[in-house]
Amino acid sequence: MGIEWRTSRVAWLMILVASLGSALGCFRGGGGGAGETGSTLIYGRGGDANGLDPIHTDIGESVKVIVNLFDTLVAYDDDTLDLVPSLAEAWKTSADGKLWTFQLRPGVKFHDGNPLTAEAVVFTFERILDSDHPHVYSNVIPYYSNFAVIERVEAVDDLTVAFHLKEPQAMFLAHMAMFPAAIVSPEAVKASGSGFTRNPVGTGPFRFVRWKTDQEIVLDRFDEHWRGPAGVERLIFLPINESSIRVQQLQRGEIHFADNLPPSEVNQLVGQPGIEVQDTPGVNVAFLTMQNEKPPLDSKELRQAIWHAIDREHLVEIAYSGQAKVTDTMVPPTIWGHHDGLPKRDFDPERARELVEQVAQKRDLKLPIKLELFVMDQPRPYMQQPRQTAIYLKDALEKVGFEIEIVTNDIRQHFFRMTRGEHQLGLAGWTADVIDPDNFLYTLLDQDNINDDGGNNHSRYRNQEVHDLLIAAQTELDQDRRIELYREAQEKIFEDAPVVPLVNTNVRMALRQELKGYRLHPSALMRLRQAHFGKE
């Protein structure tokens, strides 16, 4: 509680200062409409970013800021999951699908005043692809595999850029809309060096002002943005770990957004004066990862026992207040290719205990089997109460022959340690970067994504047949055939049980009613360009 209290005190002091200036106008209805000055939007969230260089993070708290600082070549439509022009106003592909040519929008500027050019696009992608690039300052590039199909990027002229692919890729255009593909200012990267992650420069609707770790990130409106000025003059992102504090501040009008709140607290906000609650079906999954390389979890039978031990329907009531749905696969039902015909592996503690005893006898293990369970210290969109979830799982597993030690780490260390395979059991989840089954199955469960420098296959699951299916699906351009490949992969993954899929959640957001123009996007990306105070 000490950290949360110190953070909330800092946040409170900053809010008092802000309320003496421009933010006060917002709280009293003086913020004005889109494009007007004197308006500050304060966003209360569960934790701080871990970096703002798009290629070096996969943490949601960083992404919330990044998508407001940077633009990509293509983007999701404001209201749907359709891909639309962004920094590229047009594109075409060759008949064999191996050459993509993008025509850049003329007149676009970076926040440092430099123009957007094809060379800047080349520079951006070479930082992802070239491990020896002179202007890459960390070997952690979580999304490298999404772009590894690119053989080279060519600046045809100042406003034309060509991507030469090693082979056709069905998801290539969608990958261009991912936040790691955000176009960066080459001059800013070269000038800041390793400090670029704390002094980012893009072309987005807001520009970076300052970052005080665990206190605030401040962005100002970029008035020269190619889509015109954003609706508010300033964004302040406040990390406030304690959800009850975020709720109180929202009720008092001290913040305008509160996210990652426990479902029970969101339910209490519904219908309250001055508060609006928005929700949308989530493109996410929460899961229990099991480190398949570490005995005894290299036993499929033991992993299946863990699955049988967990009453996930009860977990939904205990940790999600009924606001989630149990799932048996890592592909959410909101994405095409979701397999809804998998056999059931139901809650069955007797079967779980039987499997545990069989494995223990076969491997000469002493009961109870001791395991560590890693849990993050901050809420996530797919898991708003991680500590409560961990306690529930500990209790369930200890009833069938395990002894569980809960290990809590801050969000950065939690995923860093699991990437390196230091855990045995770990709580995790995923929200789609790309609306495609590949983004869940290949990213989270393919052997290509096992490494110590950002790989997201925390289970370290290897199955050559699954790998072959997922690789084939990447190059298959026929949608029906891709669905068949993903269904077969999900069946094999279900049998191997490298993870226990837990739930899919709706994304829910509580905000002040005086804030207009914002609608929670189906992708759950927190793009704030259109938010403003005043009339709709």
Coordinates of C-alpha atoms in Angstrom, one line a residue:
M1 CA 0.0 0.0 0.0
G2 CA 3.0 2.3 0.6
I3 CA 3.8 2.7 -3.1
E4 CA 0.2 3.3 -4.1
W5 CA -0.3 5.9 -1.3
R6 CA 2.9 7.8 -2.3
T7 CA 1.8 7.8 -6.0
S8 CA -1.7 9.0 -5.2
R9 CA -0.3 11.8 -3.0
V10 CA 1.9 12.9 -5.9
A11 CA -1.0 12.7 -8.3
W12 CA -3.2 14.7 -5.9
L13 CA -0.6 17.5 -5.7
M14 CA -0.3 17.7 -9.4
I15 CA -4.0 17.8 -9.8
L16 CA -4.2 20.7 -7.4
V17 CA -1.6 22.6 -9.4
A18 CA -3.4 21.8 -12.7
S19 CA -6.7 22.9 -11.3
L20 CA -5.3 26.4 -10.7
G21 CA -4.6 26.7 -14.4
S22 CA -6.0 25.4 -17.6
A23 CA -7.5 22.2 -16.2
L24 CA -9.9 24.2 -14.0
G25 CA -11.7 25.4 -17.0
C26 CA -12.3 21.9 -18.1
F27 CA -13.8 20.8 -14.8
R28 CA -16.1 23.9 -14.8
G29 CA -17.2 23.5 -18.4
G30 CA -14.7 26.1 -19.8
G31 CA -12.5 23.7 -21.7
G32 CA -14.1 24.6 -25.1
G33 CA -14.6 22.4 -28.1
A34 CA -12.3 20.8 -30.6
G35 CA -9.4 22.9 -31.5
E36 CA -9.8 25.5 -28.8
T37 CA -7.1 26.3 -26.3
G38 CA -7.1 26.1 -22.5
S39 CA -8.2 22.4 -22.1
T40 CA -6.4 19.6 -20.3
L41 CA -7.4 16.0 -20.3
I42 CA -6.2 14.0 -17.3
Y43 CA -6.0 10.2 -17.7
G44 CA -5.8 8.1 -14.5
R45 CA -4.4 4.6 -15.2
G46 CA -3.1 1.7 -13.2
G47 CA 0.6 2.2 -13.8
D48 CA 3.4 3.9 -15.6
A49 CA 5.0 3.3 -19.0
N50 CA 8.2 1.4 -19.4
G51 CA 9.4 3.3 -22.5
L52 CA 8.1 5.3 -25.4
D53 CA 10.3 4.1 -28.3
P54 CA 7.7 2.0 -30.3
I55 CA 10.0 -0.8 -31.2
H56 CA 11.2 -1.5 -27.6
T57 CA 8.0 -2.1 -25.7
D58 CA 4.9 -4.4 -25.5
I59 CA 3.5 -2.9 -22.3
G60 CA 0.0 -1.6 -22.5
E61 CA 0.7 1.5 -20.4
S62 CA 3.3 2.5 -22.9
V63 CA 1.1 1.9 -25.9
K64 CA -1.6 4.3 -24.5
V65 CA 0.9 7.1 -24.9
I66 CA 2.6 5.9 -28.0
V67 CA -0.6 5.8 -30.1
N68 CA -1.1 9.5 -29.4
L69 CA 2.5 10.5 -30.2
F70 CA 3.1 8.6 -33.4
D71 CA 1.3 7.7 -36.7
T72 CA 1.6 4.6 -38.8
L73 CA 1.4 4.2 -42.6
V74 CA -2.1 2.7 -42.3
A75 CA -4.5 2.7 -39.3
Y76 CA -7.8 1.5 -38.0
D77 CA -10.8 3.6 -39.0
D78 CA -12.0 5.9 -36.2
D79 CA -15.0 3.7 -35.5
T80 CA -14.3 0.2 -37.0
L81 CA -11.5 -2.3 -37.5
D82 CA -11.2 -1.4 -41.2
L83 CA -7.8 -0.4 -42.3
V84 CA -7.6 3.1 -43.8
P85 CA -4.9 5.5 -45.0
S86 CA -2.8 7.3 -42.5
L87 CA 0.7 8.5 -43.3
A88 CA 0.4 6.6 -46.5
E89 CA -2.5 8.0 -48.6
A90 CA -2.4 5.1 -51.0
W91 CA -0.7 1.7 -51.6
K92 CA -0.6 -1.1 -54.1
T93 CA 0.8 -4.7 -54.1
S94 CA 2.3 -6.8 -56.9
A95 CA 0.4 -9.8 -58.3
D96 CA 2.7 -12.2 -56.3
G97 CA 2.1 -10.3 -53.0
K98 CA 5.9 -9.8 -52.5
L99 CA 6.1 -6.1 -53.3
W100 CA 4.1 -3.4 -51.5
T101 CA 4.4 0.2 -52.5
F102 CA 3.2 3.1 -50.4
Q103 CA 2.6 6.7 -51.4
L104 CA 3.2 9.0 -48.5
R105 CA 1.0 11.9 -47.6
P106 CA 2.7 15.2 -48.7
G107 CA 3.4 18.0 -46.2
V108 CA 3.5 15.9 -43.0
K109 CA 5.9 17.1 -40.3
F110 CA 7.5 15.5 -37.3
H111 CA 7.2 17.3 -34.0
D112 CA 10.8 18.5 -34.4
G113 CA 9.9 20.3 -37.7
N114 CA 11.5 17.8 -40.0
P115 CA 9.4 16.6 -43.0
L116 CA 8.1 13.0 -43.3
T117 CA 10.0 11.3 -46.1
A118 CA 10.5 7.8 -47.5
E119 CA 13.9 7.8 -46.0
A120 CA 12.3 8.2 -42.5
V121 CA 10.2 5.2 -43.2
V122 CA 13.2 3.2 -44.3
F123 CA 15.0 4.3 -41.1
T124 CA 12.1 3.3 -39.0
F125 CA 11.9 -0.3 -40.3
E126 CA 15.6 -0.8 -40.5
R127 CA 15.7 -0.2 -36.7
I128 CA 13.3 -3.1 -36.3
L129 CA 15.0 -5.5 -38.8
D130 CA 18.8 -4.8 -38.4
S131 CA 20.2 -6.2 -35.2
D132 CA 23.4 -4.2 -35.8
H133 CA 21.7 -1.0 -36.6
P134 CA 23.8 1.9 -35.2
H135 CA 20.7 3.7 -33.8
V136 CA 19.1 0.8 -31.9
Y137 CA 19.9 1.0 -28.2
S138 CA 18.3 -2.1 -26.8
N139 CA 18.2 -5.7 -27.9
V140 CA 14.6 -6.1 -26.7
I141 CA 12.4 -5.8 -29.9
P142 CA 9.3 -7.7 -29.0
Y143 CA 7.6 -7.5 -32.4
Y144 CA 10.6 -8.3 -34.6
S145 CA 9.0 -11.5 -35.8
N146 CA 5.9 -9.6 -37.1
F147 CA 8.2 -7.8 -39.6
A148 CA 10.8 -10.5 -40.3
V149 CA 9.1 -11.2 -43.6
I150 CA 10.5 -7.9 -44.9
E151 CA 13.6 -8.4 -47.0
R152 CA 14.4 -4.8 -47.5
V153 CA 12.7 -1.3 -47.6
E154 CA 13.5 1.1 -50.4
A155 CA 13.0 4.8 -50.8
V156 CA 11.8 5.1 -54.4
D157 CA 11.6 8.8 -54.2
D158 CA 10.9 11.4 -51.4
L159 CA 7.3 10.3 -51.0
T160 CA 7.3 6.7 -52.3
V161 CA 8.5 3.7 -50.3
A162 CA 8.6 0.1 -51.4
F163 CA 8.6 -3.0 -49.1
H164 CA 10.2 -6.1 -50.7
L165 CA 9.0 -9.2 -48.9
K166 CA 10.7 -12.6 -48.7
E167 CA 7.4 -14.3 -49.4
P168 CA 3.7 -13.2 -49.5
Q169 CA 2.2 -12.5 -46.0
A170 CA -1.5 -12.4 -45.4
M171 CA -1.2 -10.1 -42.4
F172 CA 1.4 -7.6 -43.9
L173 CA -1.0 -4.6 -44.3
A174 CA -2.4 -5.2 -40.8
H175 CA 1.1 -5.2 -39.4
M176 CA 1.7 -1.8 -40.9
A177 CA -1.1 -0.5 -38.5
M178 CA 0.7 -1.9 -35.4
F179 CA 2.2 0.6 -32.9
P180 CA 5.7 -0.8 -33.3
A181 CA 5.5 0.3 -37.0
A182 CA 5.0 3.9 -35.9
I183 CA 7.2 6.2 -37.9
V184 CA 9.9 7.9 -35.9
S185 CA 12.0 11.0 -36.6
P186 CA 15.5 9.8 -37.7
E187 CA 17.0 13.1 -36.6
A188 CA 15.5 12.8 -33.1
V189 CA 16.6 9.2 -32.7
K190 CA 20.2 10.1 -33.7
A191 CA 20.2 13.2 -31.5
S192 CA 18.8 11.5 -28.4
G193 CA 20.5 8.1 -28.7
S194 CA 19.3 5.7 -26.0
G195 CA 17.3 8.7 -24.5
F196 CA 14.8 8.6 -27.4
T197 CA 12.7 6.2 -25.3
R198 CA 12.2 9.1 -22.9
N199 CA 12.1 11.9 -25.4
P200 CA 10.1 10.5 -28.4
V201 CA 9.4 12.4 -31.6
G202 CA 6.7 11.3 -34.1
T203 CA 4.1 12.9 -36.3
G204 CA 1.1 12.2 -34.0
P205 CA -1.6 14.5 -32.8
F206 CA 0.3 15.2 -29.6
R207 CA 3.9 15.9 -28.9
F208 CA 6.0 14.9 -25.9
V209 CA 6.6 17.5 -23.2
R210 CA 8.0 15.6 -20.1
W211 CA 8.0 12.3 -18.2
K212 CA 8.5 12.1 -14.4
T213 CA 8.7 8.4 -13.7
D214 CA 5.8 7.1 -11.6
Q215 CA 4.3 10.6 -11.5
E216 CA 3.2 11.9 -14.8
I217 CA 3.7 11.9 -18.6
V218 CA 2.6 15.2 -20.3
L219 CA 1.8 15.7 -24.0
D220 CA 0.8 18.9 -25.7
R221 CA -1.3 19.2 -28.8
F222 CA 0.6 19.3 -32.1
D223 CA -1.1 22.0 -34.0
E224 CA 0.5 21.1 -37.3
H225 CA -0.8 17.6 -37.3
W226 CA -1.9 16.5 -40.8
R227 CA -5.5 15.9 -39.6
G228 CA -5.8 19.2 -37.9
P229 CA -5.5 20.1 -34.2
A230 CA -6.7 17.7 -31.6
G231 CA -9.6 18.5 -29.3
V232 CA -7.7 19.2 -26.2
E233 CA -4.6 21.3 -25.6
R234 CA -2.8 18.9 -23.2
L235 CA -2.8 15.3 -22.1
I236 CA -1.6 14.2 -18.6
F237 CA -1.2 10.5 -17.9
L238 CA -1.2 9.8 -14.2
P239 CA -0.2 6.4 -12.8
I240 CA -2.5 5.7 -9.8
N241 CA -2.0 2.1 -8.8
E242 CA -4.9 1.9 -6.3
S243 CA -8.2 1.6 -8.3
S244 CA -10.3 3.0 -5.4
I245 CA -8.3 6.2 -5.6
R246 CA -8.9 6.5 -9.4
V247 CA -12.6 6.0 -8.8
Q248 CA -12.7 8.7 -6.1
Q249 CA -10.8 11.2 -8.3
L250 CA -13.1 10.5 -11.2
Q251 CA -16.1 11.1 -9.1
R252 CA -14.7 14.4 -7.8
G253 CA -13.7 15.5 -11.4
E254 CA -10.0 15.5 -10.7
I255 CA -9.4 13.1 -13.6
H256 CA -11.4 12.5 -16.7
F257 CA -10.6 8.9 -17.5
A258 CA -10.2 5.9 -15.2
D259 CA -9.3 2.6 -16.8
N260 CA -8.5 -1.0 -15.7
L261 CA -11.0 -0.7 -12.9
P262 CA -12.3 -3.9 -11.2
P263 CA -15.7 -4.8 -12.7
S264 CA -17.4 -4.3 -9.3
E265 CA -16.2 -0.7 -9.1
V266 CA -17.2 0.0 -12.7
N267 CA -20.7 -1.4 -12.0
Q268 CA -21.0 1.0 -9.1
L269 CA -20.2 3.9 -11.4
V270 CA -23.0 3.1 -13.9
G271 CA -25.7 5.8 -13.6
Q272 CA -23.7 8.0 -11.2
P273 CA -24.1 11.8 -11.9
G274 CA -21.4 13.2 -14.1
I275 CA -20.0 9.7 -15.0
E276 CA -20.3 7.8 -18.3
V277 CA -19.3 4.1 -18.6
Q278 CA -18.4 2.8 -22.0
D279 CA -17.7 -0.8 -23.0
T280 CA -16.9 -2.8 -26.1
P281 CA -16.3 -6.5 -26.6
G282 CA -12.6 -7.1 -25.9
V283 CA -10.1 -8.5 -28.4
N284 CA -8.2 -10.1 -25.6
V285 CA -7.4 -13.2 -23.5
A286 CA -6.2 -13.7 -20.0
F287 CA -4.3 -16.9 -19.4
L288 CA -2.1 -18.9 -17.0
T289 CA 1.2 -19.6 -18.6
M290 CA 3.2 -22.7 -17.7
Q291 CA 6.9 -22.9 -18.3
N292 CA 7.1 -26.0 -20.4
E293 CA 10.9 -26.3 -20.3
K294 CA 11.0 -26.6 -16.5
P295 CA 10.3 -29.9 -14.9
P296 CA 7.8 -31.0 -13.7
L297 CA 5.8 -28.7 -16.1
D298 CA 7.3 -30.4 -19.1
S299 CA 4.7 -33.1 -18.3
K300 CA 1.6 -32.6 -20.5
E301 CA -0.4 -34.6 -17.9
L302 CA 0.6 -32.2 -15.1
R303 CA -0.4 -29.2 -17.2
Q304 CA -3.7 -30.8 -17.9
A305 CA -4.2 -31.4 -14.2
I306 CA -3.7 -27.7 -13.5
W307 CA -6.4 -27.0 -16.1
H308 CA -8.8 -29.4 -14.5
A309 CA -8.1 -27.9 -11.0
I310 CA -9.4 -24.4 -11.9
D311 CA -13.1 -23.6 -11.7
R312 CA -13.0 -20.8 -14.3
E313 CA -16.7 -20.1 -14.1
H314 CA -16.2 -19.4 -10.4
L315 CA -13.1 -17.3 -11.2
V316 CA -15.3 -15.1 -13.4
E317 CA -17.6 -14.4 -10.4
I318 CA -14.8 -13.9 -7.9
A319 CA -12.3 -11.8 -9.8
Y320 CA -14.4 -10.3 -12.6
S321 CA -17.8 -9.8 -11.0
G322 CA -19.3 -11.8 -13.8
Q323 CA -17.9 -9.4 -16.5
A324 CA -16.0 -12.0 -18.4
K325 CA -16.5 -15.3 -20.3
V326 CA -14.6 -18.5 -19.9
T327 CA -12.6 -19.6 -23.0
D328 CA -10.8 -22.8 -24.1
T329 CA -8.6 -21.3 -26.7
M330 CA -6.2 -18.4 -27.0
V331 CA -8.1 -16.9 -30.0
P332 CA -10.9 -14.6 -28.7
P333 CA -14.4 -15.1 -30.1
T334 CA -14.3 -11.5 -31.4
I335 CA -11.7 -12.6 -34.0
W336 CA -12.4 -14.8 -37.1
G337 CA -10.8 -18.2 -36.8
H338 CA -11.9 -18.7 -33.2
H339 CA -12.5 -22.4 -32.6
D340 CA -15.7 -22.9 -30.8
G341 CA -15.9 -26.6 -31.2
L342 CA -13.0 -27.7 -29.0
P343 CA -13.7 -30.6 -26.6
K344 CA -14.3 -29.5 -23.0
R345 CA -11.7 -29.8 -20.3
D346 CA -14.0 -29.1 -17.4
F347 CA -13.3 -28.3 -13.8
D348 CA -12.7 -31.7 -12.3
P349 CA -10.6 -31.6 -9.1
E350 CA -10.8 -35.4 -8.7
R351 CA -9.3 -35.9 -12.2
A352 CA -6.7 -33.2 -11.4
R353 CA -5.6 -34.9 -8.2
E354 CA -5.4 -38.3 -10.0
L355 CA -3.1 -36.8 -12.7
V356 CA -0.9 -35.1 -10.1
E357 CA -0.5 -38.3 -8.2
Q358 CA 0.3 -40.3 -11.3
V359 CA 3.0 -37.8 -12.4
A360 CA 4.4 -37.7 -8.9
Q361 CA 4.7 -41.4 -8.7
K362 CA 6.2 -41.7 -12.2
R363 CA 8.8 -39.1 -11.6
D364 CA 9.4 -39.9 -7.9
L365 CA 8.2 -36.4 -6.8
K366 CA 7.2 -35.6 -3.2
L367 CA 3.7 -34.3 -2.7
P368 CA 2.7 -31.6 -2.6
I369 CA 4.5 -30.4 -5.7
K370 CA 6.0 -27.0 -5.1
L371 CA 5.5 -24.3 -7.8
E372 CA 6.0 -20.6 -8.0
L373 CA 3.2 -18.4 -9.4
F374 CA 4.3 -15.1 -10.8
V375 CA 1.8 -12.2 -10.7
M376 CA 2.0 -8.6 -11.8
D377 CA 1.3 -5.7 -9.3
Q378 CA -0.8 -3.7 -11.7
P379 CA -4.2 -4.2 -13.3
R380 CA -4.5 -5.1 -16.9
P381 CA -7.4 -4.8 -19.3
Y382 CA -7.7 -8.6 -19.4
M383 CA -7.1 -8.9 -15.6
Q384 CA -8.3 -6.0 -13.4
Q385 CA -7.6 -7.9 -10.2
P386 CA -4.3 -9.9 -10.7
R387 CA -3.6 -10.4 -7.0
Q388 CA -7.1 -11.7 -6.3
T389 CA -6.8 -14.0 -9.3
A390 CA -3.5 -15.3 -8.1
I391 CA -4.9 -16.1 -4.7
Y392 CA -7.8 -17.9 -6.2
L393 CA -5.5 -20.1 -8.4
K394 CA -3.3 -20.8 -5.4
D395 CA -6.2 -22.0 -3.4
A396 CA -7.5 -24.2 -6.3
L397 CA -4.2 -25.8 -7.0
E398 CA -3.3 -26.5 -3.4
K399 CA -6.5 -28.6 -3.1
V400 CA -5.2 -31.1 -5.7
G401 CA -1.6 -31.7 -4.6
F402 CA 0.4 -28.5 -5.2
E403 CA 2.0 -26.0 -2.9
I404 CA 2.0 -22.6 -4.5
E405 CA 4.2 -19.6 -3.7
I406 CA 3.0 -16.3 -5.1
V407 CA 5.8 -14.1 -6.4
T408 CA 4.7 -10.5 -7.1
N409 CA 6.8 -8.2 -9.4
D410 CA 6.1 -4.8 -10.8
I411 CA 4.7 -4.9 -14.3
R412 CA 8.1 -4.4 -16.0
Q413 CA 9.9 -7.0 -14.0
H414 CA 7.0 -9.4 -14.2
F415 CA 7.1 -9.7 -18.0
F416 CA 10.9 -9.3 -18.2
R417 CA 11.4 -12.3 -15.9
M418 CA 8.8 -14.4 -17.7
T419 CA 10.3 -13.6 -21.1
R420 CA 13.6 -15.1 -19.7
G421 CA 11.7 -18.2 -18.5
E422 CA 12.4 -17.6 -14.8
H423 CA 8.8 -18.5 -13.7
Q424 CA 7.0 -21.8 -13.4
L425 CA 3.5 -20.5 -13.5
G426 CA 2.6 -17.0 -14.4
L427 CA -0.4 -14.8 -15.0
A428 CA -0.5 -13.0 -18.4
G429 CA -2.8 -11.9 -21.1
W430 CA -2.9 -10.3 -24.5
T431 CA -4.9 -7.6 -26.3
A432 CA -4.7 -7.8 -30.1
D433 CA -2.2 -5.7 -32.0
V434 CA -3.6 -7.1 -35.2
I435 CA -7.1 -8.4 -35.7
D436 CA -5.9 -11.8 -36.9
P437 CA -5.5 -15.2 -35.2
D438 CA -1.8 -15.1 -36.0
N439 CA -1.4 -12.3 -33.4
F440 CA -2.5 -14.7 -30.7
L441 CA -1.3 -18.1 -31.8
Y442 CA 2.0 -17.3 -33.5
T443 CA 2.9 -14.4 -31.1
L444 CA 2.1 -16.3 -27.9
L445 CA 2.7 -19.9 -28.7
D446 CA 5.1 -20.3 -31.6
Q447 CA 8.7 -21.5 -31.1
D448 CA 10.0 -18.6 -33.1
N449 CA 9.0 -16.4 -30.2
I450 CA 11.0 -18.0 -27.5
N451 CA 14.0 -15.8 -26.6
D452 CA 15.3 -13.8 -23.7
D453 CA 15.0 -10.4 -25.4
G454 CA 11.3 -9.9 -25.8
G455 CA 9.8 -13.1 -27.0
N456 CA 6.1 -13.5 -26.0
N457 CA 6.0 -17.3 -25.9
H458 CA 6.4 -17.3 -22.1
S459 CA 5.4 -20.9 -21.9
R460 CA 8.4 -21.8 -24.1
Y461 CA 6.1 -24.2 -25.9
R462 CA 7.5 -26.1 -28.9
N463 CA 5.5 -28.2 -31.3
Q464 CA 6.9 -28.5 -34.8
E465 CA 3.4 -29.5 -36.2
V466 CA 1.9 -26.3 -34.7
H467 CA 4.7 -24.2 -36.0
D468 CA 4.3 -25.6 -39.5
L469 CA 0.5 -24.9 -39.5
L470 CA 1.1 -21.3 -38.2
I471 CA 3.8 -20.6 -40.8
A472 CA 1.6 -22.0 -43.6
A473 CA -1.3 -19.8 -42.4
Q474 CA 0.9 -16.7 -42.7
T475 CA 1.6 -17.2 -46.4
E476 CA -1.9 -18.6 -47.3
L477 CA -3.9 -15.8 -49.0
D478 CA -7.2 -17.8 -49.1
Q479 CA -9.2 -16.9 -46.0
D480 CA -11.1 -20.2 -45.8
R481 CA -7.9 -22.2 -45.9
R482 CA -6.4 -20.0 -43.2
I483 CA -9.4 -20.8 -41.0
E484 CA -8.8 -24.5 -41.4
L485 CA -5.1 -24.2 -40.6
Y486 CA -5.9 -22.2 -37.4
R487 CA -8.6 -24.6 -36.3
E488 CA -6.1 -27.5 -36.6
A489 CA -3.5 -25.6 -34.7
Q490 CA -5.9 -24.8 -31.9
E491 CA -6.8 -28.5 -31.6
K492 CA -3.2 -29.5 -31.2
I493 CA -2.5 -26.7 -28.7
F494 CA -5.5 -27.8 -26.7
E495 CA -4.2 -31.3 -26.4
D496 CA -0.7 -30.2 -25.4
A497 CA -2.1 -27.6 -22.8
P498 CA 0.9 -25.3 -22.7
V499 CA -1.2 -22.6 -21.2
V500 CA -4.6 -22.5 -19.4
P501 CA -6.8 -19.9 -21.3
L502 CA -8.9 -18.3 -18.6
V503 CA -11.3 -15.6 -19.8
N504 CA -12.1 -13.1 -22.5
T505 CA -13.2 -9.7 -21.1
N506 CA -15.1 -6.7 -22.3
V507 CA -13.1 -3.5 -22.2
R508 CA -14.8 -1.0 -20.0
M509 CA -13.9 2.6 -19.4
A510 CA -15.3 5.2 -17.0
L511 CA -15.0 8.9 -17.9
R512 CA -16.5 12.3 -17.1
Q513 CA -19.6 13.2 -19.0
E514 CA -18.2 16.7 -19.8
L515 CA -15.6 15.0 -22.0
K516 CA -17.1 14.6 -25.5
G517 CA -16.1 13.1 -28.8
Y518 CA -14.5 9.9 -27.4
R519 CA -15.7 6.4 -28.1
L520 CA -13.9 3.3 -26.9
H521 CA -12.5 1.8 -30.1
P522 CA -13.1 -2.0 -30.8
S523 CA -9.3 -2.4 -30.8
A524 CA -9.2 -0.9 -27.3
L525 CA -6.5 1.5 -28.5
M526 CA -6.7 4.7 -26.5
R527 CA -6.6 7.3 -29.3
L528 CA -7.5 10.6 -27.8
R529 CA -7.3 13.0 -30.8
Q530 CA -11.1 13.5 -31.0
A531 CA -11.8 14.0 -27.3
H532 CA -12.8 17.5 -26.3
F533 CA -14.8 19.4 -23.8
G534 CA -18.1 21.2 -24.6
K535 CA -20.7 20.2 -27.1
E536 CA -20.6 17.0 -29.1

